[in-house]
PDB file of C-alpha atoms and ligand atoms in Angstrom:
ATOM      1  CA  LEU A   1      16.782 -16.950 -51.091  1.00  0.00           C
ATOM      2  CA  ASN A   2      19.457 -16.248 -48.497  1.00  0.00           C
ATOM      3  CA  LYS A   3      17.614 -13.371 -46.874  1.00  0.00           C
ATOM      4  CA  ILE A   4      14.316 -15.261 -46.687  1.00  0.00           C
ATOM      5  CA  ASN A   5      15.977 -18.314 -45.150  1.00  0.00           C
ATOM      6  CA  HIS A   6      17.764 -16.053 -42.692  1.00  0.00           C
ATOM      7  CA  LEU A   7      14.497 -14.334 -41.748  1.00  0.00           C
ATOM      8  CA  GLU A   8      12.719 -17.696 -41.287  1.00  0.00           C
ATOM      9  CA  ASP A   9      15.611 -18.849 -39.140  1.00  0.00           C
ATOM     10  CA  LEU A  10      15.427 -15.748 -36.937  1.00  0.00           C
ATOM     11  CA  LEU A  11      11.631 -15.958 -36.589  1.00  0.00           C
ATOM     12  CA  ASN A  12      11.905 -19.592 -35.515  1.00  0.00           C
ATOM     13  CA  GLN A  13      14.264 -18.529 -32.739  1.00  0.00           C
ATOM     14  CA  LEU A  14      11.707 -16.103 -31.321  1.00  0.00           C
ATOM     15  CA  GLN A  15       8.586 -16.742 -29.267  1.00  0.00           C
ATOM     16  CA  ILE A  16       5.189 -15.384 -30.314  1.00  0.00           C
ATOM     17  CA  VAL A  17       2.886 -13.527 -27.921  1.00  0.00           C
ATOM     18  CA  GLU A  18      -0.816 -13.291 -28.832  1.00  0.00           C
ATOM     19  CA  LEU A  19      -1.852  -9.653 -28.381  1.00  0.00           C
ATOM     20  CA  SER A  20      -5.445  -9.880 -29.697  1.00  0.00           C
ATOM     21  CA  HIS A  21      -8.820 -10.508 -28.099  1.00  0.00           C
ATOM     22  CA  THR A  22     -10.999 -13.252 -29.584  1.00  0.00           C
ATOM     23  CA  LEU A  23     -13.782 -11.833 -31.761  1.00  0.00           C
ATOM     24  CA  GLU A  24     -17.107 -13.204 -30.559  1.00  0.00           C
ATOM     25  CA  GLU A  25     -20.627 -11.950 -29.899  1.00  0.00           C
ATOM     26  CA  HIS A  26     -21.136  -9.759 -26.794  1.00  0.00           C
ATOM     27  CA  ILE A  27     -17.558  -8.476 -26.594  1.00  0.00           C
ATOM     28  CA  PRO A  28     -17.283  -4.978 -25.055  1.00  0.00           C
ATOM     29  CA  ILE A  29     -17.776  -2.157 -27.556  1.00  0.00           C
ATOM     30  CA  TRP A  30     -17.991   1.611 -27.650  1.00  0.00           C
ATOM     31  CA  PRO A  31     -21.611   2.343 -26.571  1.00  0.00           C
ATOM     32  CA  THR A  32     -22.632   3.972 -29.847  1.00  0.00           C
ATOM     33  CA  HIS A  33     -20.837   1.511 -32.134  1.00  0.00           C
ATOM     34  CA  SER A  34     -22.586  -1.366 -33.861  1.00  0.00           C
ATOM     35  CA  LYS A  35     -22.075  -4.790 -32.355  1.00  0.00           C
ATOM     36  CA  PHE A  36     -20.117  -7.792 -33.568  1.00  0.00           C
ATOM     37  CA  LEU A  37     -22.496 -10.464 -34.918  1.00  0.00           C
ATOM     38  CA  HIS A  38     -21.518 -13.940 -36.124  1.00  0.00           C
ATOM     39  CA  THR A  39     -24.355 -16.011 -37.570  1.00  0.00           C
ATOM     40  CA  LEU A  40     -24.451 -19.472 -39.096  1.00  0.00           C
ATOM     41  CA  TRP A  41     -25.155 -19.274 -42.830  1.00  0.00           C
ATOM     42  CA  HIS A  42     -24.561 -22.599 -44.621  1.00  0.00           C
ATOM     43  CA  SER A  43     -23.793 -25.754 -42.676  1.00  0.00           C
ATOM     44  CA  TYR A  44     -22.917 -29.411 -43.299  1.00  0.00           C
ATOM     45  CA  TRP A  45     -25.062 -30.130 -40.247  1.00  0.00           C
ATOM     46  CA  HIS A  46     -28.074 -28.880 -42.202  1.00  0.00           C
ATOM     47  CA  GLY A  47     -27.598 -30.389 -45.671  1.00  0.00           C
ATOM     48  CA  ASP A  48     -24.871 -28.170 -47.170  1.00  0.00           C
ATOM     49  CA  VAL A  49     -21.505 -29.511 -48.261  1.00  0.00           C
ATOM     50  CA  ALA A  50     -19.563 -27.008 -46.110  1.00  0.00           C
ATOM     51  CA  ILE A  51     -20.019 -24.533 -43.282  1.00  0.00           C
ATOM     52  CA  ASP A  52     -19.695 -20.744 -43.189  1.00  0.00           C
ATOM     53  CA  HIS A  53     -20.919 -17.816 -41.121  1.00  0.00           C
ATOM     54  CA  GLN A  54     -22.129 -14.291 -41.823  1.00  0.00           C
ATOM     55  CA  LEU A  55     -20.113 -11.603 -40.026  1.00  0.00           C
ATOM     56  CA  LEU A  56     -21.518  -8.205 -39.140  1.00  0.00           C
ATOM     57  CA  ILE A  57     -18.640  -6.197 -37.802  1.00  0.00           C
ATOM     58  CA  ASN A  58     -17.797  -2.629 -36.905  1.00  0.00           C
ATOM     59  CA  GLU A  59     -14.394  -1.341 -37.991  1.00  0.00           C
ATOM     60  CA  HIS A  60     -13.665  -0.707 -34.281  1.00  0.00           C
ATOM     61  CA  ASN A  61     -14.740  -4.105 -32.871  1.00  0.00           C
ATOM     62  CA  GLY A  62     -12.145  -6.027 -30.858  1.00  0.00           C
ATOM     63  CA  THR A  63      -8.417  -5.425 -31.242  1.00  0.00           C
ATOM     64  CA  HIS A  64      -8.198  -2.874 -34.061  1.00  0.00           C
ATOM     65  CA  ILE A  65      -6.107  -0.143 -35.692  1.00  0.00           C
ATOM     66  CA  ASP A  66      -7.524   3.392 -36.066  1.00  0.00           C
ATOM     67  CA  ALA A  67      -6.552   5.149 -39.288  1.00  0.00           C
ATOM     68  CA  PRO A  68      -5.761   8.889 -39.213  1.00  0.00           C
ATOM     69  CA  ALA A  69      -9.029   9.685 -41.043  1.00  0.00           C
ATOM     70  CA  HIS A  70     -10.994   8.348 -38.024  1.00  0.00           C
ATOM     71  CA  PHE A  71     -10.628  11.811 -36.415  1.00  0.00           C
ATOM     72  CA  ILE A  72      -8.912  13.903 -39.093  1.00  0.00           C
ATOM     73  CA  LYS A  73     -11.539  15.206 -41.487  1.00  0.00           C
ATOM     74  CA  GLU A  74      -9.335  16.944 -44.050  1.00  0.00           C
ATOM     75  CA  GLY A  75      -5.776  17.864 -45.004  1.00  0.00           C
ATOM     76  CA  GLU A  76      -2.735  15.664 -45.464  1.00  0.00           C
ATOM     77  CA  SER A  77      -3.511  13.454 -42.447  1.00  0.00           C
ATOM     78  CA  HIS A  78      -6.957  12.560 -43.780  1.00  0.00           C
ATOM     79  CA  ILE A  79      -5.725   9.021 -44.528  1.00  0.00           C
ATOM     80  CA  TRP A  80      -7.954   5.926 -44.609  1.00  0.00           C
ATOM     81  CA  ILE A  81      -6.799   2.524 -43.370  1.00  0.00           C
ATOM     82  CA  ASN A  82      -6.215   1.264 -46.949  1.00  0.00           C
ATOM     83  CA  GLU A  83      -3.924   4.230 -47.622  1.00  0.00           C
ATOM     84  CA  MET A  84      -1.539   3.700 -44.678  1.00  0.00           C
ATOM     85  CA  PRO A  85       1.941   2.489 -45.718  1.00  0.00           C
ATOM     86  CA  LEU A  86       2.221  -1.266 -45.013  1.00  0.00           C
ATOM     87  CA  ARG A  87       5.526  -0.882 -43.194  1.00  0.00           C
ATOM     88  CA  THR A  88       3.868   1.156 -40.441  1.00  0.00           C
ATOM     89  CA  PHE A  89       2.104  -2.016 -39.238  1.00  0.00           C
ATOM     90  CA  TRP A  90       5.175  -3.920 -37.990  1.00  0.00           C
ATOM     91  CA  GLY A  91       8.456  -3.103 -36.322  1.00  0.00           C
ATOM     92  CA  PRO A  92      10.356  -3.003 -33.023  1.00  0.00           C
ATOM     93  CA  CYS A  93       8.105  -2.237 -30.075  1.00  0.00           C
ATOM     94  CA  ALA A  94       8.580  -0.816 -26.592  1.00  0.00           C
ATOM     95  CA  VAL A  95       6.138  -1.967 -23.898  1.00  0.00           C
ATOM     96  CA  ILE A  96       5.519   0.497 -21.072  1.00  0.00           C
ATOM     97  CA  ASP A  97       3.853  -0.767 -17.890  1.00  0.00           C
ATOM     98  CA  LEU A  98       1.496   1.944 -16.643  1.00  0.00           C
ATOM     99  CA  SER A  99      -0.815  -0.359 -14.709  1.00  0.00           C
ATOM    100  CA  PHE A 100      -0.023   1.603 -11.532  1.00  0.00           C
ATOM    101  CA  LEU A 101      -2.085   4.524 -12.905  1.00  0.00           C
ATOM    102  CA  GLY A 102      -5.420   2.756 -12.383  1.00  0.00           C
ATOM    103  CA  LYS A 103      -8.892   4.139 -13.098  1.00  0.00           C
ATOM    104  CA  LEU A 104      -9.015   7.450 -14.980  1.00  0.00           C
ATOM    105  CA  GLY A 105      -5.202   7.761 -14.821  1.00  0.00           C
ATOM    106  CA  VAL A 106      -3.563  10.021 -17.402  1.00  0.00           C
ATOM    107  CA  VAL A 107      -0.153   9.270 -18.944  1.00  0.00           C
ATOM    108  CA  THR A 108       2.184  12.262 -19.038  1.00  0.00           C
ATOM    109  CA  GLU A 109       5.470  12.921 -20.839  1.00  0.00           C
ATOM    110  CA  GLU A 110       7.172  12.395 -17.477  1.00  0.00           C
ATOM    111  CA  HIS A 111       5.916   8.793 -17.212  1.00  0.00           C
ATOM    112  CA  ILE A 112       7.451   7.977 -20.588  1.00  0.00           C
ATOM    113  CA  ARG A 113      10.739   9.736 -19.761  1.00  0.00           C
ATOM    114  CA  GLN A 114      10.942   7.750 -16.508  1.00  0.00           C
ATOM    115  CA  TRP A 115      10.541   4.503 -18.472  1.00  0.00           C
ATOM    116  CA  GLU A 116      13.252   5.624 -20.911  1.00  0.00           C
ATOM    117  CA  GLN A 117      15.687   6.294 -18.062  1.00  0.00           C
ATOM    118  CA  LYS A 118      15.305   2.663 -16.987  1.00  0.00           C
ATOM    119  CA  HIS A 119      14.950   0.875 -20.314  1.00  0.00           C
ATOM    120  CA  GLY A 120      16.575   3.106 -22.942  1.00  0.00           C
ATOM    121  CA  ASP A 121      15.284   5.691 -25.393  1.00  0.00           C
ATOM    122  CA  ILE A 122      12.238   5.235 -27.548  1.00  0.00           C
ATOM    123  CA  LYS A 123      13.507   5.639 -31.088  1.00  0.00           C
ATOM    124  CA  LYS A 124      12.080   6.922 -34.342  1.00  0.00           C
ATOM    125  CA  ASP A 125       9.816   4.295 -35.944  1.00  0.00           C
ATOM    126  CA  ASP A 126       9.346   2.359 -32.702  1.00  0.00           C
ATOM    127  CA  ILE A 127       5.860   1.057 -31.968  1.00  0.00           C
ATOM    128  CA  VAL A 128       4.910   2.020 -28.414  1.00  0.00           C
ATOM    129  CA  LEU A 129       2.526  -0.246 -26.496  1.00  0.00           C
ATOM    130  CA  LEU A 130       1.037   0.997 -23.229  1.00  0.00           C
ATOM    131  CA  TYR A 131      -0.100  -1.546 -20.658  1.00  0.00           C
ATOM    132  CA  PHE A 132      -2.779  -0.270 -18.271  1.00  0.00           C
ATOM    133  CA  GLY A 133      -3.843  -3.657 -16.919  1.00  0.00           C
ATOM    134  CA  TRP A 134      -7.225  -2.989 -18.523  1.00  0.00           C
ATOM    135  CA  SER A 135      -7.342  -6.134 -20.694  1.00  0.00           C
ATOM    136  CA  LYS A 136      -7.830  -8.112 -17.482  1.00  0.00           C
ATOM    137  CA  LEU A 137     -11.279  -6.483 -17.161  1.00  0.00           C
ATOM    138  CA  TRP A 138     -12.392  -7.664 -20.651  1.00  0.00           C
ATOM    139  CA  ARG A 139     -15.779  -9.407 -20.140  1.00  0.00           C
ATOM    140  CA  LYS A 140     -18.665 -10.110 -22.443  1.00  0.00           C
ATOM    141  CA  ARG A 141     -21.865  -8.061 -22.082  1.00  0.00           C
ATOM    142  CA  PRO A 142     -23.603  -7.624 -19.700  1.00  0.00           C
ATOM    143  CA  GLU A 143     -20.508  -8.071 -17.470  1.00  0.00           C
ATOM    144  CA  ASP A 144     -18.550  -5.426 -19.372  1.00  0.00           C
ATOM    145  CA  TYR A 145     -19.266  -2.426 -17.110  1.00  0.00           C
ATOM    146  CA  GLU A 146     -15.769  -2.191 -15.604  1.00  0.00           C
ATOM    147  CA  PHE A 147     -14.038  -2.478 -18.965  1.00  0.00           C
ATOM    148  CA  THR A 148     -16.243   0.174 -20.570  1.00  0.00           C
ATOM    149  CA  HIS A 149     -16.012   2.768 -17.786  1.00  0.00           C
ATOM    150  CA  ASP A 150     -13.290   4.868 -16.114  1.00  0.00           C
ATOM    151  CA  TRP A 151     -10.394   3.555 -18.221  1.00  0.00           C
ATOM    152  CA  PRO A 152      -7.058   5.436 -18.090  1.00  0.00           C
ATOM    153  CA  GLY A 153      -5.616   7.148 -21.164  1.00  0.00           C
ATOM    154  CA  VAL A 154      -2.844   9.087 -22.854  1.00  0.00           C
ATOM    155  CA  GLY A 155      -2.675  12.811 -22.042  1.00  0.00           C
ATOM    156  CA  ALA A 156      -1.654  15.640 -24.353  1.00  0.00           C
ATOM    157  CA  SER A 157       1.972  15.937 -23.135  1.00  0.00           C
ATOM    158  CA  ALA A 158       2.634  12.194 -23.591  1.00  0.00           C
ATOM    159  CA  ALA A 159       0.990  12.126 -27.028  1.00  0.00           C
ATOM    160  CA  GLU A 160       3.009  15.154 -28.190  1.00  0.00           C
ATOM    161  CA  TYR A 161       6.210  13.630 -26.829  1.00  0.00           C
ATOM    162  CA  LEU A 162       5.578  10.432 -28.846  1.00  0.00           C
ATOM    163  CA  VAL A 163       4.877  12.533 -31.946  1.00  0.00           C
ATOM    164  CA  GLU A 164       8.228  14.321 -31.441  1.00  0.00           C
ATOM    165  CA  LYS A 165       9.926  10.940 -31.156  1.00  0.00           C
ATOM    166  CA  GLY A 166       8.522   9.972 -34.568  1.00  0.00           C
ATOM    167  CA  VAL A 167       7.023   6.660 -33.449  1.00  0.00           C
ATOM    168  CA  LYS A 168       5.138   4.566 -36.017  1.00  0.00           C
ATOM    169  CA  MET A 169       2.146   3.538 -33.971  1.00  0.00           C
ATOM    170  CA  VAL A 170       0.859   3.696 -30.364  1.00  0.00           C
ATOM    171  CA  GLY A 171      -1.159   0.884 -28.796  1.00  0.00           C
ATOM    172  CA  VAL A 172      -3.263   0.544 -25.629  1.00  0.00           C
ATOM    173  CA  ASP A 173      -5.240  -2.222 -23.895  1.00  0.00           C
ATOM    174  CA  THR A 174      -8.282   0.024 -23.362  1.00  0.00           C
ATOM    175  CA  LEU A 175     -11.333   0.730 -25.550  1.00  0.00           C
ATOM    176  CA  ALA A 176      -9.867   4.104 -26.559  1.00  0.00           C
ATOM    177  CA  ILE A 177      -6.496   5.830 -26.242  1.00  0.00           C
ATOM    178  CA  ASP A 178      -7.949   8.967 -24.603  1.00  0.00           C
ATOM    179  CA  VAL A 179      -9.051   8.691 -20.983  1.00  0.00           C
ATOM    180  CA  PHE A 180     -12.704   7.767 -20.326  1.00  0.00           C
ATOM    181  CA  GLY A 181     -14.977  10.776 -20.695  1.00  0.00           C
ATOM    182  CA  SER A 182     -12.455  12.915 -22.565  1.00  0.00           C
ATOM    183  CA  THR A 183     -14.209  15.383 -24.831  1.00  0.00           C
ATOM    184  CA  GLU A 184     -11.015  16.923 -26.232  1.00  0.00           C
ATOM    185  CA  ASN A 185      -9.434  13.596 -27.255  1.00  0.00           C
ATOM    186  CA  PRO A 186      -5.869  15.028 -27.209  1.00  0.00           C
ATOM    187  CA  ALA A 187      -4.164  11.688 -27.977  1.00  0.00           C
ATOM    188  CA  HIS A 188      -6.425  10.874 -30.927  1.00  0.00           C
ATOM    189  CA  TYR A 189      -5.846  14.334 -32.439  1.00  0.00           C
ATOM    190  CA  ALA A 190      -2.083  14.556 -31.757  1.00  0.00           C
ATOM    191  CA  LEU A 191      -1.261  11.060 -33.043  1.00  0.00           C
ATOM    192  CA  LEU A 192      -3.725  10.687 -35.922  1.00  0.00           C
ATOM    193  CA  GLY A 193      -3.062  14.319 -36.907  1.00  0.00           C
ATOM    194  CA  ASN A 194       0.572  13.313 -37.432  1.00  0.00           C
ATOM    195  CA  LYS A 195      -0.269  10.145 -39.415  1.00  0.00           C
ATOM    196  CA  ILE A 196       0.499   7.891 -36.453  1.00  0.00           C
ATOM    197  CA  SER A 197      -2.116   5.152 -36.245  1.00  0.00           C
ATOM    198  CA  ILE A 198      -3.479   3.825 -32.954  1.00  0.00           C
ATOM    199  CA  ILE A 199      -4.122   0.267 -31.789  1.00  0.00           C
ATOM    200  CA  GLU A 200      -6.887  -0.244 -29.237  1.00  0.00           C
ATOM    201  CA  ASN A 201      -8.091  -3.225 -27.177  1.00  0.00           C
ATOM    202  CA  LEU A 202      -4.717  -4.995 -27.119  1.00  0.00           C
ATOM    203  CA  ASN A 203      -4.451  -8.111 -24.972  1.00  0.00           C
ATOM    204  CA  ASN A 204      -1.707  -9.872 -22.971  1.00  0.00           C
ATOM    205  CA  LEU A 205       0.731  -6.948 -22.840  1.00  0.00           C
ATOM    206  CA  ASP A 206       1.663  -8.204 -19.365  1.00  0.00           C
ATOM    207  CA  GLN A 207       3.259 -11.214 -21.077  1.00  0.00           C
ATOM    208  CA  MET A 208       5.649  -8.957 -22.995  1.00  0.00           C
ATOM    209  CA  PRO A 209       9.222  -8.033 -22.102  1.00  0.00           C
ATOM    210  CA  GLU A 210      10.123  -4.326 -22.470  1.00  0.00           C
ATOM    211  CA  ARG A 211      11.142  -4.870 -26.102  1.00  0.00           C
ATOM    212  CA  GLY A 212       9.869  -7.055 -28.880  1.00  0.00           C
ATOM    213  CA  TYR A 213       8.897  -7.042 -32.542  1.00  0.00           C
ATOM    214  CA  PHE A 214       5.248  -6.162 -33.187  1.00  0.00           C
ATOM    215  CA  ALA A 215       3.036  -6.945 -36.178  1.00  0.00           C
ATOM    216  CA  ALA A 216      -0.683  -6.373 -36.866  1.00  0.00           C
ATOM    217  CA  LEU A 217      -2.140  -6.134 -40.357  1.00  0.00           C
ATOM    218  CA  PRO A 218      -5.450  -4.356 -40.980  1.00  0.00           C
ATOM    219  CA  LEU A 219      -7.845  -5.560 -43.675  1.00  0.00           C
ATOM    220  CA  LEU A 220      -7.643  -3.615 -46.923  1.00  0.00           C
ATOM    221  CA  ILE A 221     -10.942  -1.770 -46.402  1.00  0.00           C
ATOM    222  CA  LYS A 222     -11.567   1.021 -48.893  1.00  0.00           C
ATOM    223  CA  GLU A 223     -12.068   4.278 -46.958  1.00  0.00           C
ATOM    224  CA  GLY A 224     -11.937   2.343 -43.680  1.00  0.00           C
ATOM    225  CA  SER A 225     -11.674   4.462 -40.521  1.00  0.00           C
ATOM    226  CA  ALA A 226     -10.153   1.414 -38.803  1.00  0.00           C
ATOM    227  CA  SER A 227      -9.863  -2.344 -39.129  1.00  0.00           C
ATOM    228  CA  PRO A 228      -9.854  -5.308 -36.762  1.00  0.00           C
ATOM    229  CA  VAL A 229      -6.374  -6.872 -36.658  1.00  0.00           C
ATOM    230  CA  ARG A 230      -4.622  -9.985 -35.383  1.00  0.00           C
ATOM    231  CA  ALA A 231      -1.878  -8.411 -33.292  1.00  0.00           C
ATOM    232  CA  ILE A 232       1.174 -10.439 -32.297  1.00  0.00           C
ATOM    233  CA  ALA A 233       4.716  -9.827 -31.110  1.00  0.00           C
ATOM    234  CA  PHE A 234       7.909 -11.793 -31.518  1.00  0.00           C
ATOM    235  CA  VAL A 235      10.015 -11.820 -28.355  1.00  0.00           C
ATOM    236  CA  GLU A 236      13.336 -13.358 -27.282  1.00  0.00           C
ATOM    237  CA  LYS A 237      12.853 -16.807 -25.763  1.00  0.00           C
TER     238      LYS A 237
HETATM  239 ZN1   ZN B 301     -11.023   2.771 -32.664  1.00  0.00          ZN
END
């Protein structure tokens, strides 16, 4: 039990940052995706012994992880969420502040290299989290216009650079990793095509130091293209 006690001890010495949005009705969604619905089913207020709700949920509602098969139709990267190796869902993370880019900004390789010069290299198996400041615009419908339009995204050179680095996962605080209106979706294809999953709609990245330890587990959905997750990070106090 030594290792488990040691791990518990270490975890207790770290702070936890909540990186998820609350799942509730009217949260912003991709225009063509089905909505998140949460409906009372049984209730002790209406004669039942207990209470429970019916969930109707899209795989891409709220803070979620995209599996490679979301965009990759065939070949060795055609991997569903239930087929991704568990260890890809946690690990050391690097948080890159790109909030200066603003509306429709595109991340380039150069932006990431500049961050590395200041904060050290991104290593193989790191999880890279990109903060655009977009989570601050998260509003429930019908006040979701700003969040669901003109968001910044990851360009081809940055996505390819992260693939070269061999990162485990790339996360953003926008609805999608590619810039609003992108028809080519270079980041989705480069990352998912190399079995690197994507986290979208992250929250509170502005509360993170440059480094931390990230974890977000998807539900075990058979042939899932994605899954909602509870994303957190452990950081030094
Ligand atoms: Zn998605």
